[in-house]
C-alpha positions as a Python dict, from the first residue, in 0.01 Angstrom:
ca = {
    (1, 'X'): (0, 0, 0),
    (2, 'X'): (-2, -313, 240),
    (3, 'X'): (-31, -333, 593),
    (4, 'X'): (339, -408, 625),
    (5, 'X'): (427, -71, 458),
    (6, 'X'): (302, 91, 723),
    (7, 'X'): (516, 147, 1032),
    (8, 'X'): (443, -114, 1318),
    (9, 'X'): (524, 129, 1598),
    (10, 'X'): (239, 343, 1425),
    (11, 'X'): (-24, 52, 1364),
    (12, 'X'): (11, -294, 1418),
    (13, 'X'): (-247, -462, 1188),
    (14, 'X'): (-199, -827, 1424),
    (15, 'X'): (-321, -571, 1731),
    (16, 'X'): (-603, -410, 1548),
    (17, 'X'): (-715, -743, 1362),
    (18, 'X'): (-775, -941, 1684),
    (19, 'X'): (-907, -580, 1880),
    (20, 'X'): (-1153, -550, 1562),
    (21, 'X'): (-1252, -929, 1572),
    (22, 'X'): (-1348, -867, 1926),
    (23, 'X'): (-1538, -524, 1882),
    (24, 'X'): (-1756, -775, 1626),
    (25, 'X'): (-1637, -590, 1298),
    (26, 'X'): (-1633, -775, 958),
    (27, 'X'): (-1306, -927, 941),
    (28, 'X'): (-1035, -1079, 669),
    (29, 'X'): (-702, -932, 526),
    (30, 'X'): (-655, -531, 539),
    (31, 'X'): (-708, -398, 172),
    (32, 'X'): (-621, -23, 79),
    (33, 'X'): (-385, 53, 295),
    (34, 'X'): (-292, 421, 318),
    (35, 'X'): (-128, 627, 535),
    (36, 'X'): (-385, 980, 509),
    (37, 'X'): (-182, 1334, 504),
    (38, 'X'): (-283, 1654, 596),
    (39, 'X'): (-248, 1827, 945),
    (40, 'X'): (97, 1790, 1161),
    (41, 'X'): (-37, 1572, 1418),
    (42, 'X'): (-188, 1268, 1488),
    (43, 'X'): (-186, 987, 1214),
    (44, 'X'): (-466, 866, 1018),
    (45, 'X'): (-469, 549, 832),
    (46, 'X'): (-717, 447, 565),
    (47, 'X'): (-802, 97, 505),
    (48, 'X'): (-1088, -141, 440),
    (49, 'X'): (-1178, -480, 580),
    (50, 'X'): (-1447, -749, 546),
    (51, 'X'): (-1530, -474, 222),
    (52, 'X'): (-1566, -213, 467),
    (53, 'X'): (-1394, 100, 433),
    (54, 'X'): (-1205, 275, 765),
    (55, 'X'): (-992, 540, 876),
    (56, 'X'): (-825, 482, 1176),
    (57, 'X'): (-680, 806, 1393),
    (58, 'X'): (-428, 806, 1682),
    (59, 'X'): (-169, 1038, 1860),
    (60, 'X'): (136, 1179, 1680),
    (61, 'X'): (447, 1011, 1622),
    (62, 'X'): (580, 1152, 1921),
    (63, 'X'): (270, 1181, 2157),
    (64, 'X'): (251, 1460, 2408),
    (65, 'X'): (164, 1405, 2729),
    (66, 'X'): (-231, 1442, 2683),
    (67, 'X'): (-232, 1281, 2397),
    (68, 'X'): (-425, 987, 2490),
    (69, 'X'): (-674, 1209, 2706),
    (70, 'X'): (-742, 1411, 2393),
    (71, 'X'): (-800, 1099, 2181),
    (72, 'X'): (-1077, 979, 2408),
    (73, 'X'): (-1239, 1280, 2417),
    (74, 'X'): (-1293, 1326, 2050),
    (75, 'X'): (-1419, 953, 2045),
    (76, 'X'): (-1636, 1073, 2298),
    (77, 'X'): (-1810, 1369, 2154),
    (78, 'X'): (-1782, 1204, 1803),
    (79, 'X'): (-2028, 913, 1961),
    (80, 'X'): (-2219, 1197, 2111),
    (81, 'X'): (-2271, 1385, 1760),
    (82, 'X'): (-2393, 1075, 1581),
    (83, 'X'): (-2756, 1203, 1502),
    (84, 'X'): (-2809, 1550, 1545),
    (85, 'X'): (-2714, 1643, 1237),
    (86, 'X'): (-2369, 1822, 1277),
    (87, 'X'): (-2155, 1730, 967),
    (88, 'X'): (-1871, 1540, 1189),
    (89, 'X'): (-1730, 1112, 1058),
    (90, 'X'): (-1964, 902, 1267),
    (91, 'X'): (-1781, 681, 1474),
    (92, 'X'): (-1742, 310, 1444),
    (93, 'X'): (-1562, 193, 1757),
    (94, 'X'): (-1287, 308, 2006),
    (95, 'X'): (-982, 167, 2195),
    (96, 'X'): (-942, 379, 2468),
    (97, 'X'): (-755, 151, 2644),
    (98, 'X'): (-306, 242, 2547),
    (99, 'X'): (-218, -92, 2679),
    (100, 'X'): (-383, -265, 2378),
    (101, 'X'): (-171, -161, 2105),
    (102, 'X'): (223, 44, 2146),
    (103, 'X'): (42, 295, 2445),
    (104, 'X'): (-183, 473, 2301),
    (105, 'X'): (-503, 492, 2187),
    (106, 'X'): (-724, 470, 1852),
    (107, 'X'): (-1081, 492, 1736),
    (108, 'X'): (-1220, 421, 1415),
    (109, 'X'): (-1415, 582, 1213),
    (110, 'X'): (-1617, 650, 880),
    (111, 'X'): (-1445, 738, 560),
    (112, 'X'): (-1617, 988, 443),
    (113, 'X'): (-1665, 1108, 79),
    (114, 'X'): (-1456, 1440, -3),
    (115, 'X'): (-1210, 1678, -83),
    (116, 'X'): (-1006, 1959, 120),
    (117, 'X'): (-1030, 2245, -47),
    (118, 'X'): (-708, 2379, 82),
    (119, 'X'): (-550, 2087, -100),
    (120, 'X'): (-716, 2056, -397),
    (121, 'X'): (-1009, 2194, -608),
    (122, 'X'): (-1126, 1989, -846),
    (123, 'X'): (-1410, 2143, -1120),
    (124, 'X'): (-1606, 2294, -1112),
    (125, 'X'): (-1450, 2426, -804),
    (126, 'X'): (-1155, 2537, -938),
    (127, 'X'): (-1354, 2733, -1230),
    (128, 'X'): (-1624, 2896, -1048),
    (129, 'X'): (-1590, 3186, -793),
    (130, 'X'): (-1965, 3149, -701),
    (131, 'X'): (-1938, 2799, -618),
    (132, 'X'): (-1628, 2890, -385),
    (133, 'X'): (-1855, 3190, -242),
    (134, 'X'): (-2114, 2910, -141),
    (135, 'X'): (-1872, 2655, -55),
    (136, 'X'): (-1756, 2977, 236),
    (137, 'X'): (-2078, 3045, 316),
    (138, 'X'): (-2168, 2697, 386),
    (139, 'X'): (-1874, 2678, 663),
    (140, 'X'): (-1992, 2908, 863),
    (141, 'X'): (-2382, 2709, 820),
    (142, 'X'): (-2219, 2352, 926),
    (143, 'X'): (-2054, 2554, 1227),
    (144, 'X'): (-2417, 2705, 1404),
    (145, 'X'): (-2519, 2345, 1320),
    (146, 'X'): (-2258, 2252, 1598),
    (147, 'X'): (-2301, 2573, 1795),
    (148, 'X'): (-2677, 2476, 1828),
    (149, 'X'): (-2623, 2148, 2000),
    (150, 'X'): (-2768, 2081, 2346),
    (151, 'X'): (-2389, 1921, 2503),
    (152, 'X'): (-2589, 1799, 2813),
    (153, 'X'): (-2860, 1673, 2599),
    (154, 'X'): (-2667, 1455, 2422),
    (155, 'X'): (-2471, 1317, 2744),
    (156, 'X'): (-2165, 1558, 2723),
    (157, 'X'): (-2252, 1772, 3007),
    (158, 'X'): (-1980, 1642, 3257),
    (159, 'X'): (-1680, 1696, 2961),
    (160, 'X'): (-1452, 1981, 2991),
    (161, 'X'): (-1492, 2207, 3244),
    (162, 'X'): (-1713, 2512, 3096),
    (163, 'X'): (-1703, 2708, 3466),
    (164, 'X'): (-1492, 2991, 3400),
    (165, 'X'): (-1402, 2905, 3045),
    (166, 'X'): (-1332, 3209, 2964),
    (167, 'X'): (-1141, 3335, 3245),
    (168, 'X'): (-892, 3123, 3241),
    (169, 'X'): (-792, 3132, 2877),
    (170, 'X'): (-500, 3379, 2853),
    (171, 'X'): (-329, 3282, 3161),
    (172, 'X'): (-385, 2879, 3021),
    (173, 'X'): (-189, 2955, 2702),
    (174, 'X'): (64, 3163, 2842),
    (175, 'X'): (135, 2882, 3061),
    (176, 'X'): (120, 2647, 2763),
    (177, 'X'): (374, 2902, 2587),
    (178, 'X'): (588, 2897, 2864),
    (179, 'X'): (603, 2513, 2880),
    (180, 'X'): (785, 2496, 2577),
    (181, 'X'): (1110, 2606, 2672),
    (182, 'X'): (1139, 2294, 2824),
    (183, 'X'): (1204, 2138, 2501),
    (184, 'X'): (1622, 2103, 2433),
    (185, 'X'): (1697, 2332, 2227),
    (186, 'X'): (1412, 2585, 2203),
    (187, 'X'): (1516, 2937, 2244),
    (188, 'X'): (1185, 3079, 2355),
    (189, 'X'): (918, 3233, 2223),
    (190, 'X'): (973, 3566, 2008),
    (191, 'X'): (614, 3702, 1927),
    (192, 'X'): (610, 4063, 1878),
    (193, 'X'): (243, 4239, 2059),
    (194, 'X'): (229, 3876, 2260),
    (195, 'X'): (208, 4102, 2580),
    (196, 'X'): (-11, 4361, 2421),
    (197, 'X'): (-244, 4084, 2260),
    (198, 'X'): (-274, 3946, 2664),
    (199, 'X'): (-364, 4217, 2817),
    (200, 'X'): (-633, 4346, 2530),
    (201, 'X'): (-804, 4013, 2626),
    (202, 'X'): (-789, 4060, 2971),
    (203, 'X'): (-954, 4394, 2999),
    (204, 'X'): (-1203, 4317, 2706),
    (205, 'X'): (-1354, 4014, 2790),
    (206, 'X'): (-1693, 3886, 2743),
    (207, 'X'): (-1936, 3869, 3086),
    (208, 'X'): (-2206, 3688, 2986),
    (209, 'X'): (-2211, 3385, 2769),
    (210, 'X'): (-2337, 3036, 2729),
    (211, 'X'): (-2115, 2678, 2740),
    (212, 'X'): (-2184, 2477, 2447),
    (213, 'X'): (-1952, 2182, 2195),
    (214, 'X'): (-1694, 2300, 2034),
    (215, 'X'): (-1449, 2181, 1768),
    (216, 'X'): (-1176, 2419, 1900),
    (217, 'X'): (-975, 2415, 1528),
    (218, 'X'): (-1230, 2514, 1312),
    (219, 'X'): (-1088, 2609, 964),
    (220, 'X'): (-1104, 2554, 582),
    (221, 'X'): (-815, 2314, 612),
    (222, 'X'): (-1037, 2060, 898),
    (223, 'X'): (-1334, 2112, 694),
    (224, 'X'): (-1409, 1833, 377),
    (225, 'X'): (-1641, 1925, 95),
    (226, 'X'): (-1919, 1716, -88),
    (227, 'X'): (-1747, 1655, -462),
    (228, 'X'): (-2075, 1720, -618),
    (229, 'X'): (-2208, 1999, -415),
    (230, 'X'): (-2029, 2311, -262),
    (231, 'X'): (-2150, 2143, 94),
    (232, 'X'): (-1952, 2072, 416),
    (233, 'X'): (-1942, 1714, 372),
    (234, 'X'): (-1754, 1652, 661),
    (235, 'X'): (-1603, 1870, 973),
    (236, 'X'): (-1273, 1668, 1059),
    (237, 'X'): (-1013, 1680, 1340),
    (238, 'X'): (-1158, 1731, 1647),
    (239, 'X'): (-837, 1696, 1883),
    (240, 'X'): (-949, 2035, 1991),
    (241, 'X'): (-1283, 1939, 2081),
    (242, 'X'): (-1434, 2042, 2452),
    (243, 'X'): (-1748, 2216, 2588),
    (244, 'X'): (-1627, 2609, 2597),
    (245, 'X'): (-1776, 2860, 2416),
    (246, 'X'): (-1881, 2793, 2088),
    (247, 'X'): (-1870, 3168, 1946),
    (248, 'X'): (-1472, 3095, 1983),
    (249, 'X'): (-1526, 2884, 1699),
    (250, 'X'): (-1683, 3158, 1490),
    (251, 'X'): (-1376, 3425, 1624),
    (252, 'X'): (-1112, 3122, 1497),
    (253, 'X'): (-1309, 3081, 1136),
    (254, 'X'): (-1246, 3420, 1078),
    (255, 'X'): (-903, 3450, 1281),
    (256, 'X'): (-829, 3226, 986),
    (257, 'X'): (-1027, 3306, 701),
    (258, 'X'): (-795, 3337, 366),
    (259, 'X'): (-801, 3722, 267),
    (260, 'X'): (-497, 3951, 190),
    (261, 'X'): (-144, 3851, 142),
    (262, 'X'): (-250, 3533, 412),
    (263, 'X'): (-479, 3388, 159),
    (264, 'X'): (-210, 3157, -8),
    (265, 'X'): (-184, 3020, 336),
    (266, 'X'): (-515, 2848, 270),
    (267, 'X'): (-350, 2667, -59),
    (268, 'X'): (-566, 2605, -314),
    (269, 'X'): (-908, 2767, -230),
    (270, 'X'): (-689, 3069, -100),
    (271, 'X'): (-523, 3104, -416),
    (272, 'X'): (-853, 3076, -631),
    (273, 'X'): (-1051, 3331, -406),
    (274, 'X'): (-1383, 3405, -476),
    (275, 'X'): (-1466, 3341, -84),
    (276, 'X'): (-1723, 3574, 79),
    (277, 'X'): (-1578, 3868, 286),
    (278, 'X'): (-1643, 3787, 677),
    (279, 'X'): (-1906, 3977, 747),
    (280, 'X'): (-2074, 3723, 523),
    (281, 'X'): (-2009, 3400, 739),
    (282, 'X'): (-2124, 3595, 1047),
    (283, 'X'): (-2450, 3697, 899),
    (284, 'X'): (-2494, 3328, 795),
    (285, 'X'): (-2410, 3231, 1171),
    (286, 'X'): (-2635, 3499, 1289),
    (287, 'X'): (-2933, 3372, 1116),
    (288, 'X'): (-2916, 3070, 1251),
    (289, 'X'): (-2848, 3115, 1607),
    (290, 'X'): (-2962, 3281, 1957),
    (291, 'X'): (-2599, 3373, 2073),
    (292, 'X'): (-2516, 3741, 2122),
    (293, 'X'): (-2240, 3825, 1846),
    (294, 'X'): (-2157, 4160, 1948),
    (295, 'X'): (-1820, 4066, 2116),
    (296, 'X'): (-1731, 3897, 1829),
    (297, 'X'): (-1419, 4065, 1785),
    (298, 'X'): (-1276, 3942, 2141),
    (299, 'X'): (-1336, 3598, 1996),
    (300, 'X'): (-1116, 3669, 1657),
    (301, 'X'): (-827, 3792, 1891),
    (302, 'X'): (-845, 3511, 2156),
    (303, 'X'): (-870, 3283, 1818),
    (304, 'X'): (-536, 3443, 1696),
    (305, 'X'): (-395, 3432, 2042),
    (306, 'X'): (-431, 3067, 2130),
    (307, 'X'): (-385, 2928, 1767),
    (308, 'X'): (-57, 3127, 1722),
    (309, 'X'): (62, 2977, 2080),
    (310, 'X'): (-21, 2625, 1924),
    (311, 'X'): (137, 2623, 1636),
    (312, 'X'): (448, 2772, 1804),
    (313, 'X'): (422, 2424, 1997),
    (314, 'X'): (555, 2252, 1668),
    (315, 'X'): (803, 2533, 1637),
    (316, 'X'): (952, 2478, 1975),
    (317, 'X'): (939, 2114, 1916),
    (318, 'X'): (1146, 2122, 1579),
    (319, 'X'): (1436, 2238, 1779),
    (320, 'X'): (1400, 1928, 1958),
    (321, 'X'): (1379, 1668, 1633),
    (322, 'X'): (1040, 1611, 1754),
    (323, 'X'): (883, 1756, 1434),
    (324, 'X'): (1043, 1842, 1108),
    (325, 'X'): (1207, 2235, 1092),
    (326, 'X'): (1054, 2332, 762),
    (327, 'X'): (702, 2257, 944),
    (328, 'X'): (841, 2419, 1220),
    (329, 'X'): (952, 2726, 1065),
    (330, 'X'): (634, 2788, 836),
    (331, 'X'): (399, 2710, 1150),
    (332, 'X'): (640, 3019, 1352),
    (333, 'X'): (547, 3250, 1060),
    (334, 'X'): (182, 3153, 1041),
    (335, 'X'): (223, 3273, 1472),
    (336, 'X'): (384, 3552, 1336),
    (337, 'X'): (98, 3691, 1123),
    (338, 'X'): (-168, 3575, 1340),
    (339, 'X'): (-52, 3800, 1581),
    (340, 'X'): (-30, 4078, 1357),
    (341, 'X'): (-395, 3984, 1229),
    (342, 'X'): (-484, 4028, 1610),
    (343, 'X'): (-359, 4367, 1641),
    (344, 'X'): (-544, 4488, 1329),
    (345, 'X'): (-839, 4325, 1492),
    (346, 'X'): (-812, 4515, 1785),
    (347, 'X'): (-741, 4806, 1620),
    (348, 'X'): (-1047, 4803, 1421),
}
């Protein structure tokens, strides 16, 4: 693919060529070109100049209205990250400025070596249920890696707001739930134990904990794996990113960890199984952390709370041609069953 394939209003290679020339990165013609899949939301372009190899992320299509905030914040704690040894693209530059290129803004970063295992397996992946079991197991290791990090060591102690994290987090998504019906067309939400779910959370939550980094959309499907080892190569997307608490990030692995009649959800690796049973990833976080688990369960329900109330963003936003209706519809049913998942949760 050439630069001219892709579409201007997306990234304009004149823009980025004379940005890039004055960042002081190797220039010459754009080579590669490819426009990256995976995810439904912000774009990511491949490419390599000057024979070196990039990916380049921005905002969606049709940016929200934090968009741009977002974007700077993952550049942010992406720069931050560089090393301490969390398994996160090390960041080459960022254009935080949305006047420089069709109003918003981009960073670049590493391309990384690796393969999503919920879009392909390759062998012996594919072939061998203990490699799978360690390529599980090793999720939940790269994740205490983050958990571990020191945010105001590392210069991140002023991002997000970590004072009553928390507290605030049912009443902040049903706000962000409500917000959607003021996209044309959307009929409102229909979420069956969304009240129920609320109130749970409410009543159970947590009284002590401690603020740390998290990725906020931790899964297999943001996670890329070393081709020759069943090693995190790579945690990806961090759109999600803040400084909260980082057990939410354990509570959302297994909010979303393939098992039942969900597991083809997780595409390939779901399908193949072989994946250690949850209890498993938490005993791997457990040895390698100081953070009290035993509310652990609260965190899986808040996980399938406020991921269910995000996808049904792209739902709501189908009816308004902002995002296509077959994405919309499948991300509605993935609400639908996290929401069930949450009950079972809570019932257990």
């Amino acid at each position: 693919m050439q630069p001219d394939d892709i579409d201007p209003s997306l990234v304009d290679f004149g823009v980025l060529a004379r940005w890039m020339d004055g960042e002081g990165l190797p220039g010459g013609a754009f080579e590669r070109v490819e426009r990256l899949g995976g995810g439904t939301q912000n774009v990511l372009v491949r490419f390599c100049r000057g024979d070196r190899p990039y990916v380049l992320r921005r905002p969606p299509v049709h940016p929200r209205p934090r968009s741009n905030d977002a974007l700077r914040r993952e550049a942010r704690v992406l720069a931050a990250l560089d090393g301490t040894g969390v398994r996160a693209p090390r960041l080459i530059a960022a254009c935080t400025d949305e006047t420089v290129m069709n109003g918003v803004v981009f960073y670049l970063m590493e391309s990384v070596r690796g393969f999503n295992p919920t879009t392909t397996l390759p062998r012996p992946y594919a072939e061998d249920p203990a490699v799978r079991h360690r390529m599980g197991l090793d999720a939940a290791a790269a994740l205490a890696e983050l958990g571990a990090v020191d945010h105001v060591a590392v210069g991140l102690g002023d991002v997000g707001h970590p004072e009553g994290f928390l507290e605030r987090q049912v009443g902040r998504w049903l706000s962000e739930l409500e917000s959607y019906n003021a996209l044309d067309g959307y009929p409102g939400a229909d979420i069956p134990g969304l009240t129920e779910v609320a109130a749970w959370l409410e009543e159970r939550r947590p009284r002590a904990w401690r603020p740390g980094i998290m990725h906020g959309d931790y899964h297999l499907a943001n996670l890329l794996y070393d081709p020759d080892h069943p090693r995190v190569a790579a945690i990806v997307d961090w759109e999600m990113c803040t400084i909260g608490d980082p057990l939410l990030d354990l509570g959302w692995l297994i909010a979303t960890w393939p098992a039942g009649e969900a597991a083809p959800l997780a595409g390939a690796i779901g399908t193949a199984g072989g994946l250690p049973a949850t209890d498993e990833l938490v005993d791997v976080y457990a040895a390698r952390t100081d953070r009290d688990l035993s509310a652990l369960t609260w965190y899986a329900v808040l996980a399938c709370f406020k991921l269910g109330i995000v996808l049904e963003g792209t739902h709501a936003r189908a009816f308004a041609g902002k995002a296509s209706k077959d994405v919309g519809d499948l991300l509605h049913a993935t609400t639908l069953g996290l929401f069930a998942r949450a009950r079972t949760f809570m019932e257990t």
